[in-house]
mmCIF file of C-alpha atoms in Angstrom:
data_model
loop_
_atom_site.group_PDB
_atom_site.id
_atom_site.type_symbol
_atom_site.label_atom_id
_atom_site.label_comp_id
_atom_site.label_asym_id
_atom_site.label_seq_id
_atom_site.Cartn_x
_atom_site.Cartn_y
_atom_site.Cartn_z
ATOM 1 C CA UNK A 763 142.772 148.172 101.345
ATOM 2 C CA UNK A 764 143.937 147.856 105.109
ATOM 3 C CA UNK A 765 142.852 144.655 107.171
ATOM 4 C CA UNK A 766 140.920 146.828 109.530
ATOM 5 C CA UNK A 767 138.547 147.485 106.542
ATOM 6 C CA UNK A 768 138.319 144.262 105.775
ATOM 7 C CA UNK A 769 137.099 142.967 109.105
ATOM 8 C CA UNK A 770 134.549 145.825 108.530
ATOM 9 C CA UNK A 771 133.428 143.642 105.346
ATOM 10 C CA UNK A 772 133.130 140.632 107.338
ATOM 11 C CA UNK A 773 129.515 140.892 109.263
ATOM 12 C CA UNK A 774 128.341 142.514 105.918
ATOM 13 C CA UNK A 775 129.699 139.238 104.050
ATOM 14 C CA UNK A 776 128.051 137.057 106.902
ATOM 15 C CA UNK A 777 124.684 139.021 106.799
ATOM 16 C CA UNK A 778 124.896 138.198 103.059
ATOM 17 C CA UNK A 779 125.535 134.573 103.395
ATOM 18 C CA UNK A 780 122.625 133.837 105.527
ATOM 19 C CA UNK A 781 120.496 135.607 102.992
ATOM 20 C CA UNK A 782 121.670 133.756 100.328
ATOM 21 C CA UNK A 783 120.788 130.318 102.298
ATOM 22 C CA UNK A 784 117.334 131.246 102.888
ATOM 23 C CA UNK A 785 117.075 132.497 99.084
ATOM 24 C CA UNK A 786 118.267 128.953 98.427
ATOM 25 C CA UNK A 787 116.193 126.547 100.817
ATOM 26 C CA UNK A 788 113.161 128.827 99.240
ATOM 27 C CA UNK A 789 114.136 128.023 95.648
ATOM 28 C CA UNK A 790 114.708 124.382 97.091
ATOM 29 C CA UNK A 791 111.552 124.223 98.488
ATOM 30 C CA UNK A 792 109.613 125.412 95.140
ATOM 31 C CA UNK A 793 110.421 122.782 93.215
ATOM 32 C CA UNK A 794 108.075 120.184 93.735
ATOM 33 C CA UNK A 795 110.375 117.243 92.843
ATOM 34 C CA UNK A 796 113.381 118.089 94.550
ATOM 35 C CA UNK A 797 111.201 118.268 97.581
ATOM 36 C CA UNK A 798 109.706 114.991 96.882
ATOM 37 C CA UNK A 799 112.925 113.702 96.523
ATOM 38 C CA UNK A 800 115.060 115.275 99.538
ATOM 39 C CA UNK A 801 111.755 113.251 101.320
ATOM 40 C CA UNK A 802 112.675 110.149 100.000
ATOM 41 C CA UNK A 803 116.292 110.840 100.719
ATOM 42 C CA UNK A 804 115.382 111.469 104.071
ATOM 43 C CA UNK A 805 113.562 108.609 104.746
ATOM 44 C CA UNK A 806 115.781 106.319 103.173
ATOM 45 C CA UNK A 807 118.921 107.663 105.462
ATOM 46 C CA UNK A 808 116.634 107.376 108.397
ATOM 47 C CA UNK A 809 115.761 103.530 107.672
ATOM 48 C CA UNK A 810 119.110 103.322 107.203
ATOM 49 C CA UNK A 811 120.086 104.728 110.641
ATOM 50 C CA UNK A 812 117.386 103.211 112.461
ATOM 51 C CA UNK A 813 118.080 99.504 111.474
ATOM 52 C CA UNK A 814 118.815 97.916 114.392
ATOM 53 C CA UNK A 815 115.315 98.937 115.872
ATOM 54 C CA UNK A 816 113.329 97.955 112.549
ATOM 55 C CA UNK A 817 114.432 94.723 112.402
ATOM 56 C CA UNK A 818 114.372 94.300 116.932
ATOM 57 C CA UNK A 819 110.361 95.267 115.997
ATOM 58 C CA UNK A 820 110.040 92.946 113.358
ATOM 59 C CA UNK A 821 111.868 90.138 115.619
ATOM 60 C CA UNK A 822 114.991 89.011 113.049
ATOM 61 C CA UNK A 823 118.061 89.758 111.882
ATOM 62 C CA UNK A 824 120.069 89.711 108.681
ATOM 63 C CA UNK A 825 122.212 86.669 109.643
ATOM 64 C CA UNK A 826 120.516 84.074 111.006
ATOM 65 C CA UNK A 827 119.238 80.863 109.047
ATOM 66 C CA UNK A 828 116.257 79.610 108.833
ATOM 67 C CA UNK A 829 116.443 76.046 106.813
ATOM 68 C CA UNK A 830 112.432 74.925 108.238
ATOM 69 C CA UNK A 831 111.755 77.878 105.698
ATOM 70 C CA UNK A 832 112.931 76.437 102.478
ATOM 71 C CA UNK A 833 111.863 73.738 100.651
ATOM 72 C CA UNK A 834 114.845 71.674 99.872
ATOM 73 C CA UNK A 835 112.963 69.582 97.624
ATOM 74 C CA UNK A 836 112.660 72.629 94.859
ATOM 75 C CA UNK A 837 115.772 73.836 95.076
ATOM 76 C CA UNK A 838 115.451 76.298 98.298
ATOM 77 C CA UNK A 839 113.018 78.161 97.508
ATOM 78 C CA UNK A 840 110.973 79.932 100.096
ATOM 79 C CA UNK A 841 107.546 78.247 101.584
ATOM 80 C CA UNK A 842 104.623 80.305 101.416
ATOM 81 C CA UNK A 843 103.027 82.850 99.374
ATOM 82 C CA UNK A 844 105.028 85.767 98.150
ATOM 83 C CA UNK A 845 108.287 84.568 99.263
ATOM 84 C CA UNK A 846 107.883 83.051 102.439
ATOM 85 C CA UNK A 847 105.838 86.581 104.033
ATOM 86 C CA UNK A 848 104.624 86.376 107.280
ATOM 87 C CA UNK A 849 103.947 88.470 109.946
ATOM 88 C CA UNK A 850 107.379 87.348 111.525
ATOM 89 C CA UNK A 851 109.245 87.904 107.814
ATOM 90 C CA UNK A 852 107.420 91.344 106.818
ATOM 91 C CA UNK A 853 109.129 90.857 102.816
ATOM 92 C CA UNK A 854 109.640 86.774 102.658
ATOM 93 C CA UNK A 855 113.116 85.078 103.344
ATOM 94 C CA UNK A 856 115.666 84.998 100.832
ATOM 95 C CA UNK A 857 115.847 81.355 99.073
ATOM 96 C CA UNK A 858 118.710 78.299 100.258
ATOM 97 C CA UNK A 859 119.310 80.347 103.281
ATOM 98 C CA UNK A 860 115.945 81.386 104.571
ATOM 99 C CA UNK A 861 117.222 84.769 106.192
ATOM 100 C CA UNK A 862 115.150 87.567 106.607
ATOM 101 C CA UNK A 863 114.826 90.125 103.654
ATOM 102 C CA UNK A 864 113.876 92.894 104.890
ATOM 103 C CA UNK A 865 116.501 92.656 107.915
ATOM 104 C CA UNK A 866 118.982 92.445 104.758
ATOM 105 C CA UNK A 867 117.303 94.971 103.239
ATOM 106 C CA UNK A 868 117.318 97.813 106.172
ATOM 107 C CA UNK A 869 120.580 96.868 106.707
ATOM 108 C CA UNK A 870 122.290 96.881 102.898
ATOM 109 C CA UNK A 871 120.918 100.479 102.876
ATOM 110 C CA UNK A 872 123.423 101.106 105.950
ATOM 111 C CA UNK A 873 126.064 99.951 103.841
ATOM 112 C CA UNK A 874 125.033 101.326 100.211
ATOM 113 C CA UNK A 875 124.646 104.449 101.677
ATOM 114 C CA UNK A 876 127.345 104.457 104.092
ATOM 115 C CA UNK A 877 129.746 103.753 101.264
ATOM 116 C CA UNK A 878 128.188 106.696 98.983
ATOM 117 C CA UNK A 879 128.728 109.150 101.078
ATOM 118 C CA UNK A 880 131.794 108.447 103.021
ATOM 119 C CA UNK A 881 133.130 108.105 99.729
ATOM 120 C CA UNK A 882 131.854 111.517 98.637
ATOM 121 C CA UNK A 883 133.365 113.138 101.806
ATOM 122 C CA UNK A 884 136.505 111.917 101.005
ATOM 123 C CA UNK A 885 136.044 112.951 97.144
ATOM 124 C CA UNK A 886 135.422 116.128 98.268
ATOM 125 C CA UNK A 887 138.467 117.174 100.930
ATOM 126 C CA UNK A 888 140.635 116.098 98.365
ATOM 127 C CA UNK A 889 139.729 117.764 95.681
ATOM 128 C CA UNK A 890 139.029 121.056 97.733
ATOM 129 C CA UNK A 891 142.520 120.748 98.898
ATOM 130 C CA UNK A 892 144.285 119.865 95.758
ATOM 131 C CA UNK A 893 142.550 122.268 93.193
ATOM 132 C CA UNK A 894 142.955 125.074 95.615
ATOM 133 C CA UNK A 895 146.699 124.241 96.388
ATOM 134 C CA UNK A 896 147.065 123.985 92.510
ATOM 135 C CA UNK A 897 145.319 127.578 91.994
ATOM 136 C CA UNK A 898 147.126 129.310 95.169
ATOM 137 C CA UNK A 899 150.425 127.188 94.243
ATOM 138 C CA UNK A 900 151.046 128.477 90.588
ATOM 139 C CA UNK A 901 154.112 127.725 89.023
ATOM 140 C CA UNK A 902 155.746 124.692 89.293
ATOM 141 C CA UNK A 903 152.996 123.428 92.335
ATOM 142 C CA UNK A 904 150.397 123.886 89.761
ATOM 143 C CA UNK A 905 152.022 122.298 87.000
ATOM 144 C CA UNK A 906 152.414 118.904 89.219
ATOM 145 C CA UNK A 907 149.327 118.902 90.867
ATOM 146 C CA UNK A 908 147.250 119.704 87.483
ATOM 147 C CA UNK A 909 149.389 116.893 85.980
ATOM 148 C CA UNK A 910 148.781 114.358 88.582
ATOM 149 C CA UNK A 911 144.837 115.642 88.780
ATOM 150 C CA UNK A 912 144.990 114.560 84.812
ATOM 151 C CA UNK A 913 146.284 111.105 85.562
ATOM 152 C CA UNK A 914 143.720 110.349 88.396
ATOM 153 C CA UNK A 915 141.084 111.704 85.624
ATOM 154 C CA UNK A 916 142.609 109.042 83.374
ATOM 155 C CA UNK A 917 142.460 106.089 85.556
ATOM 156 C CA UNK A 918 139.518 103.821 84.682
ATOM 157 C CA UNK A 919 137.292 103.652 88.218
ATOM 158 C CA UNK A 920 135.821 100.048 87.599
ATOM 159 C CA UNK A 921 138.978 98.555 86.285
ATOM 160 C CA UNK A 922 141.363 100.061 88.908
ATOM 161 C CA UNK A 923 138.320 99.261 91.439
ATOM 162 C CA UNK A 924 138.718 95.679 90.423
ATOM 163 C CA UNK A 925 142.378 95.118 91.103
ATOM 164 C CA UNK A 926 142.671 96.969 94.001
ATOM 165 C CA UNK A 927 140.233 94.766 95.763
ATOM 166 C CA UNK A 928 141.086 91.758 94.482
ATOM 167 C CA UNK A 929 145.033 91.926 95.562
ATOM 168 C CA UNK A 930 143.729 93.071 98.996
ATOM 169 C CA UNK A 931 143.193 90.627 101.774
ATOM 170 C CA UNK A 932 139.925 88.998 102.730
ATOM 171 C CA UNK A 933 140.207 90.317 106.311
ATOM 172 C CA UNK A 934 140.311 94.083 105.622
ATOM 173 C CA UNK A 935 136.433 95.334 105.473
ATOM 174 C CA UNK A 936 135.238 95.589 102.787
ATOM 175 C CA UNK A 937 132.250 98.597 103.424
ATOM 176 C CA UNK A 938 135.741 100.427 104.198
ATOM 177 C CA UNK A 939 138.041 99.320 101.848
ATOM 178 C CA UNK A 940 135.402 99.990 98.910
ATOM 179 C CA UNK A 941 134.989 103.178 100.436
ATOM 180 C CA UNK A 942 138.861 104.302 100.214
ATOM 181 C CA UNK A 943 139.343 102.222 96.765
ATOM 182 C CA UNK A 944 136.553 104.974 95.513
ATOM 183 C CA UNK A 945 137.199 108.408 97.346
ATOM 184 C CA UNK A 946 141.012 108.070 96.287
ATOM 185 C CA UNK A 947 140.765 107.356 92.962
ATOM 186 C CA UNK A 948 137.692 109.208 91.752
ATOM 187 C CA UNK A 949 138.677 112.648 93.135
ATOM 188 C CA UNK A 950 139.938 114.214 89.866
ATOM 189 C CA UNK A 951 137.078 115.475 88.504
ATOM 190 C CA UNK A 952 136.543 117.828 91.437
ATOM 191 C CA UNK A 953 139.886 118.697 92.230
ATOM 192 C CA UNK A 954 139.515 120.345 88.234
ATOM 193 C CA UNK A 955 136.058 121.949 89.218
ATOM 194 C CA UNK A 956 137.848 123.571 92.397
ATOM 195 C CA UNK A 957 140.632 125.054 90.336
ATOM 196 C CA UNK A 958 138.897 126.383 87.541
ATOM 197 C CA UNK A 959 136.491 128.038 90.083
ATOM 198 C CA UNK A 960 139.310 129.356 92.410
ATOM 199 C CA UNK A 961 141.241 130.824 89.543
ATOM 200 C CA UNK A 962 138.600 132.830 88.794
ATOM 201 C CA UNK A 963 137.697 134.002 92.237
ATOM 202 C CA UNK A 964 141.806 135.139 92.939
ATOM 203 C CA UNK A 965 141.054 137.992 90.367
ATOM 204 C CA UNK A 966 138.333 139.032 92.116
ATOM 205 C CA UNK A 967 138.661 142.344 94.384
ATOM 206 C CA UNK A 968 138.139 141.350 98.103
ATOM 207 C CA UNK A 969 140.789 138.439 97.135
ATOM 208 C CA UNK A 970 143.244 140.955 95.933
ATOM 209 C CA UNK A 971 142.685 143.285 98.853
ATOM 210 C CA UNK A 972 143.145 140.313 101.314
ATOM 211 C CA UNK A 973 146.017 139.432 99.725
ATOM 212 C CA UNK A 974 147.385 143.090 99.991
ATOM 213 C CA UNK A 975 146.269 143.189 103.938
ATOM 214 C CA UNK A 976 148.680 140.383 104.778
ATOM 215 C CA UNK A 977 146.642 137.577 104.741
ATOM 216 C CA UNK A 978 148.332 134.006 104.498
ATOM 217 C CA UNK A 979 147.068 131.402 101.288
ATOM 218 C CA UNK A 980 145.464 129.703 104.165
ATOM 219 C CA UNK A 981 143.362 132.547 105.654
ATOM 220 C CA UNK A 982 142.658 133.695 102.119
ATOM 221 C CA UNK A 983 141.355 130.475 101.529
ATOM 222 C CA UNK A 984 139.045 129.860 104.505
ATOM 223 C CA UNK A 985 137.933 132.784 104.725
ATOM 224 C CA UNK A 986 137.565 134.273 100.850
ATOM 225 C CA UNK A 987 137.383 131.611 98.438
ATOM 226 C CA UNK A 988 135.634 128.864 100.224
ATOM 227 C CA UNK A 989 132.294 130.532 100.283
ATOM 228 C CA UNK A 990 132.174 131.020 96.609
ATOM 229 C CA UNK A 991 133.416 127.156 96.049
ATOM 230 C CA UNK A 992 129.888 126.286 98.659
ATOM 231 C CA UNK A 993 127.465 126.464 95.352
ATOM 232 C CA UNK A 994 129.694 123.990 92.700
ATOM 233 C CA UNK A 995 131.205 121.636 95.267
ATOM 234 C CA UNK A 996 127.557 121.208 96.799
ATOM 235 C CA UNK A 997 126.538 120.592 93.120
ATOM 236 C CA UNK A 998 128.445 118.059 91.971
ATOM 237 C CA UNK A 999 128.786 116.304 95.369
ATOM 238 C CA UNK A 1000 125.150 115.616 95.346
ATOM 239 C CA UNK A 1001 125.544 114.018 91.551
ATOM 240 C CA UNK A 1002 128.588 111.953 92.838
ATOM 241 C CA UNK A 1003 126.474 110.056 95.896
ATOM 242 C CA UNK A 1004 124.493 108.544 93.273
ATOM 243 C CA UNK A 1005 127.334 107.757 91.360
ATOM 244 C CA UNK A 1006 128.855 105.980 93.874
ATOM 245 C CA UNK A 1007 125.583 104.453 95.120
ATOM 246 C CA UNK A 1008 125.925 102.268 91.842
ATOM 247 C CA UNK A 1009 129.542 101.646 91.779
ATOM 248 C CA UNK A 1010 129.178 100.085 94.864
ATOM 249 C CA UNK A 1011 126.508 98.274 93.739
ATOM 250 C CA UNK A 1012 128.409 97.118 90.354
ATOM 251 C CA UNK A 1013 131.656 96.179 92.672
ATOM 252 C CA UNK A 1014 129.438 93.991 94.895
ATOM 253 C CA UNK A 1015 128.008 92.997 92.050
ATOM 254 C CA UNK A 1016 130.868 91.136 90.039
ATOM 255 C CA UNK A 1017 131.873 89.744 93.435
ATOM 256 C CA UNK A 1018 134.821 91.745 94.365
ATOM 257 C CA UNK A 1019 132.937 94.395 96.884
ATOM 258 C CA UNK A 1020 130.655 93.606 99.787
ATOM 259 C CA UNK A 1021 131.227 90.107 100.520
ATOM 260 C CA UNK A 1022 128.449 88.110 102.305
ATOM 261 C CA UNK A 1023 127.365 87.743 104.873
ATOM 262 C CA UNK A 1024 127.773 91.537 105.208
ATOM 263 C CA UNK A 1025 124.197 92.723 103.516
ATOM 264 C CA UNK A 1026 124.422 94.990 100.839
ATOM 265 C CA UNK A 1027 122.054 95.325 97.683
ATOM 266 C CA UNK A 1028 124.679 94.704 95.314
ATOM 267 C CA UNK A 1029 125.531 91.989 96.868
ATOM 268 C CA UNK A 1030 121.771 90.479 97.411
ATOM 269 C CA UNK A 1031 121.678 91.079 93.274
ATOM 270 C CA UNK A 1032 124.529 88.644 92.967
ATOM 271 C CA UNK A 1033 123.070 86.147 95.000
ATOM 272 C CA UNK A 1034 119.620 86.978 93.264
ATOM 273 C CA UNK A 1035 120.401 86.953 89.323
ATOM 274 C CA UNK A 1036 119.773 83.257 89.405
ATOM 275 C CA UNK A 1037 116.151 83.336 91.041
ATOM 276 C CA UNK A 1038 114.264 85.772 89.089
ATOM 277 C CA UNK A 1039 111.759 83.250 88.006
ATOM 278 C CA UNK A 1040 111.832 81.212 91.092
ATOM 279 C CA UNK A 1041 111.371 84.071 93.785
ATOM 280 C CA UNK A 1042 111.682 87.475 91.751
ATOM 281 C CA UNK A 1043 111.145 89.797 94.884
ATOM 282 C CA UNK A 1044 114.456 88.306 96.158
ATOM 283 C CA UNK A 1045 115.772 90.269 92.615
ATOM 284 C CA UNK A 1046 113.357 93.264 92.662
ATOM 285 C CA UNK A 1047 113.480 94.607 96.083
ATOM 286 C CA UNK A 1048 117.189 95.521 95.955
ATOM 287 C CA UNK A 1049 116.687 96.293 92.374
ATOM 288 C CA UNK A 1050 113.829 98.342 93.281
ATOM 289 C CA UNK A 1051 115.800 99.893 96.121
ATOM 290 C CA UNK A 1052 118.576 100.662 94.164
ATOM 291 C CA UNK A 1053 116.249 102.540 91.469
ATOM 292 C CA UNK A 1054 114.543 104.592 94.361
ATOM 293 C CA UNK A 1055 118.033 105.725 95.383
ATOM 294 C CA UNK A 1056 119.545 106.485 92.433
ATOM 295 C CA UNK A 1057 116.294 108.727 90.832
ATOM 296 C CA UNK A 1058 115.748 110.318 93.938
ATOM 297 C CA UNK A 1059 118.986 111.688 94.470
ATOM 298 C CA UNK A 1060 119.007 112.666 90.613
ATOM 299 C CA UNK A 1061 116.307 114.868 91.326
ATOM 300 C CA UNK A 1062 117.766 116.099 94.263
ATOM 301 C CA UNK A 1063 121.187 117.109 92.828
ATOM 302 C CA UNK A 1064 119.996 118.320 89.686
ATOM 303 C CA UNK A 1065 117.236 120.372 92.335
ATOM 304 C CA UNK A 1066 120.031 121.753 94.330
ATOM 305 C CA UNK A 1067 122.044 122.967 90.743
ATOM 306 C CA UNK A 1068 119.196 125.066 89.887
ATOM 307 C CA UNK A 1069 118.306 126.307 93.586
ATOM 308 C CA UNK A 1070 122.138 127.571 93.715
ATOM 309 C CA UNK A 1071 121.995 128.775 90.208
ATOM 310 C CA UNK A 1072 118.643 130.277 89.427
ATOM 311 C CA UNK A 1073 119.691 131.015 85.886
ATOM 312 C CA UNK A 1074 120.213 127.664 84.483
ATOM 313 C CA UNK A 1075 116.873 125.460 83.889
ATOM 314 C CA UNK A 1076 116.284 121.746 85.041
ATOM 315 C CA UNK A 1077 118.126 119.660 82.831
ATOM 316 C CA UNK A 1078 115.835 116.711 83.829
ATOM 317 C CA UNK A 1079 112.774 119.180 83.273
ATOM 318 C CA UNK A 1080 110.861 117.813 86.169
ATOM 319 C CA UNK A 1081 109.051 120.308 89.035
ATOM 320 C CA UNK A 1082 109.511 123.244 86.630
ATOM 321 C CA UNK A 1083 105.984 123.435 85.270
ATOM 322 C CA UNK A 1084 105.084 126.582 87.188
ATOM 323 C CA UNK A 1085 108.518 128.060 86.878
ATOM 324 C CA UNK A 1086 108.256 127.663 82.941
ATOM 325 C CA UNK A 1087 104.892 128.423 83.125
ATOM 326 C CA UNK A 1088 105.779 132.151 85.203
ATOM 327 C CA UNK A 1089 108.883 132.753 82.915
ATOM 328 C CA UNK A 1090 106.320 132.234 79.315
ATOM 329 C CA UNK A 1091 103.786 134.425 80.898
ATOM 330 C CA UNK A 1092 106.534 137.143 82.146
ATOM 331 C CA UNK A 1093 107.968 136.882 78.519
ATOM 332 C CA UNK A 1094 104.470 137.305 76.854
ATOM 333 C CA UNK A 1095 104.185 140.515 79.051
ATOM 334 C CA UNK A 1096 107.112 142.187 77.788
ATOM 335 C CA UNK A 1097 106.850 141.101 74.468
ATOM 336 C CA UNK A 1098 102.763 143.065 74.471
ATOM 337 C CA UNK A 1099 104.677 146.466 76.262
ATOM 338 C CA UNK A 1100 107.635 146.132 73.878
ATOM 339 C CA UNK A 1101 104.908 145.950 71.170
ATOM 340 C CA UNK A 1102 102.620 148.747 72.478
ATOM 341 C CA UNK A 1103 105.613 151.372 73.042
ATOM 342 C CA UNK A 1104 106.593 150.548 69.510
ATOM 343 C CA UNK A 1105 103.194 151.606 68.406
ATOM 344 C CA UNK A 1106 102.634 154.440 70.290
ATOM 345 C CA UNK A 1107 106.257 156.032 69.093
ATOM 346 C CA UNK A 1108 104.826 155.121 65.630
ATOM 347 C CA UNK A 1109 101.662 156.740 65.972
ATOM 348 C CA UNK A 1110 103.030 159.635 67.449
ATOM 349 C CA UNK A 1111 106.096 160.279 65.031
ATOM 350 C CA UNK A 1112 103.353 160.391 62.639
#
């Protein structure tokens, strides 16, 4: 096949592309819970992003101390109802220090949610680069990439987590330096996915006739095999943000992530294991935030699998009732015809 008919293929390709988005943001948009969820998603990156201004309305900010809020005498915990709540604290202060929670709050979303998915970016670019050098490479690239791939695959996150921040020095950041300690070393997985999926698309024809045409590994790669990868990198990207949601949340948890006063929820649980009983939404509105994040990007990941791949049913079984409902019915309907031709052939041969 000569380039020039290739080109020819290319609007045809395009025009196919951008039919297959709007077949997906329609299957998207029919499941009620992945809807639901990409809302809460939404919402919960835009309180993220719009931080500064929620807590300028609210008149505080994540830092500062406010000791005439605590009561000393029992230990620091908050005065007032509910935590110290007020029309100047929206959620209560946090106990000992008296800062504002939800100023801690809004802003520990920034950095949960930074981390996540600056992590997942860099998750991503390498595995897209390694499993499709490793599938292009063959031979001897393949057998070292594949090999080193299996190693990274090997390597215990938290544990290698936990050293590498703990040798590092206090001065580095830590929303960055957990971010790099988890994109580099929990790429693996991916970087197999992206293989497996681009061996299978260099058999395919259009690959084979670009490769014939002249086309460099590069070319062939932009333009051939990364639209097919689009549907199972998408996929398991959106199952790794909630993923690494938590281990950041675990890392800041045993002490050796986020390190205050940066606000971050798994840092706030640290502080907050020990006041459960004393002031428990100091404990349950990260916890709760945490929760919120993790289910609702479930949802969403395990919405966008099915949207991509209409074949394959909900795993979590949740916003399907109608789709179950239409495939039963649709089932029921063939099964009657089936039946009814049967009959008829009978009645007739007789």
């Amino acid at each position: 096949m000569s380039e020039a008919f290739v080109a020819t293929q290319a609007p045809e390709a395009l025009a196919s592309g951008a039919s297959g988005a709007r077949q997906f943001w329609r299957r998207l948009r029919a499941q009620r819970a992945a809807a639901v969820a990409a809302g809460v998603v939404a919402l919960l990156v835009l309180v993220a992003l719009a931080a500064p201004l929620l807590t300028a309305l609210e008149g505080q900010d994540p830092f500062t101390y406010h000791p005439a809020l605590i009561d000393s005498a029992r230990g620091g915990v908050p005065v007032g109802s509910l935590g110290g709540v007020s029309a100047d604290h929206w959620l209560g202060v946090e106990p000992q220090t008296g800062r504002d929670l939800f100023a801690r709050l809004v802003y520990g979303a920034r950095v949960s949610l930074g981390v996540a998915f600056s992590a997942t970016v860099i998750q991503v670019l390498l595995g897209l680069v390694v499993g499709v050098a490793a599938a292009l490479g063959g031979g001897w690239i393949d057998q070292v990439l594949s090999r080193v791939t299996d190693i990274i695959v090997a390597l215990p996150l938290m544990i290698m987590s936990l050293a590498l921040l703990a040798i590092v020095p206090q001065s580095f950041p830590r929303p960055v330096l957990v971010t790099l300690v988890i994109g580099f070393i929990a790429w693996g997985t991916i970087a197999k996915i992206v293989r497996a999926q681009t061996l299978t698309l260099k058999g395919l024809d259009y690959v084979a006739a670009a490769r014939l045409s002249g086309w460099g590994a590069w070319r062939i790669a932009r333009r051939e095999l990364l639209p097919g990868l689009a549907a199972p990198v998408i996929t398991y990207a959106s199952i790794l943000i909630p993923v690494n949601i938590s281990t950041e949340a675990a890392l800041s948890f045993l002490g050796v992530g986020v390190k205050p006063p940066t606000p971050s929820w798994g840092q706030m649980l640290t502080a907050a294991d020990v006041w459960y009983q004393a002031a428990p939404q100091y404990l349950l509105l990260p916890a709760g935030s945490l929760f919120v994040t993790v289910l609702a990007l479930t949802v969403l990941g395990d919405g966008v699998r099915t949207a991509l791949d209409p074949r394959a049913a909900s795993r979590l079984g949740v916003g399907t009732g109608r789709r179950r409902a239409a495939v039963t019915a649709t089932a029921a309907t063939q099964t009657t015809a089936t039946g009814t031709g049967t009959a008829k052939t009978k009645g007739e041969s007789a």
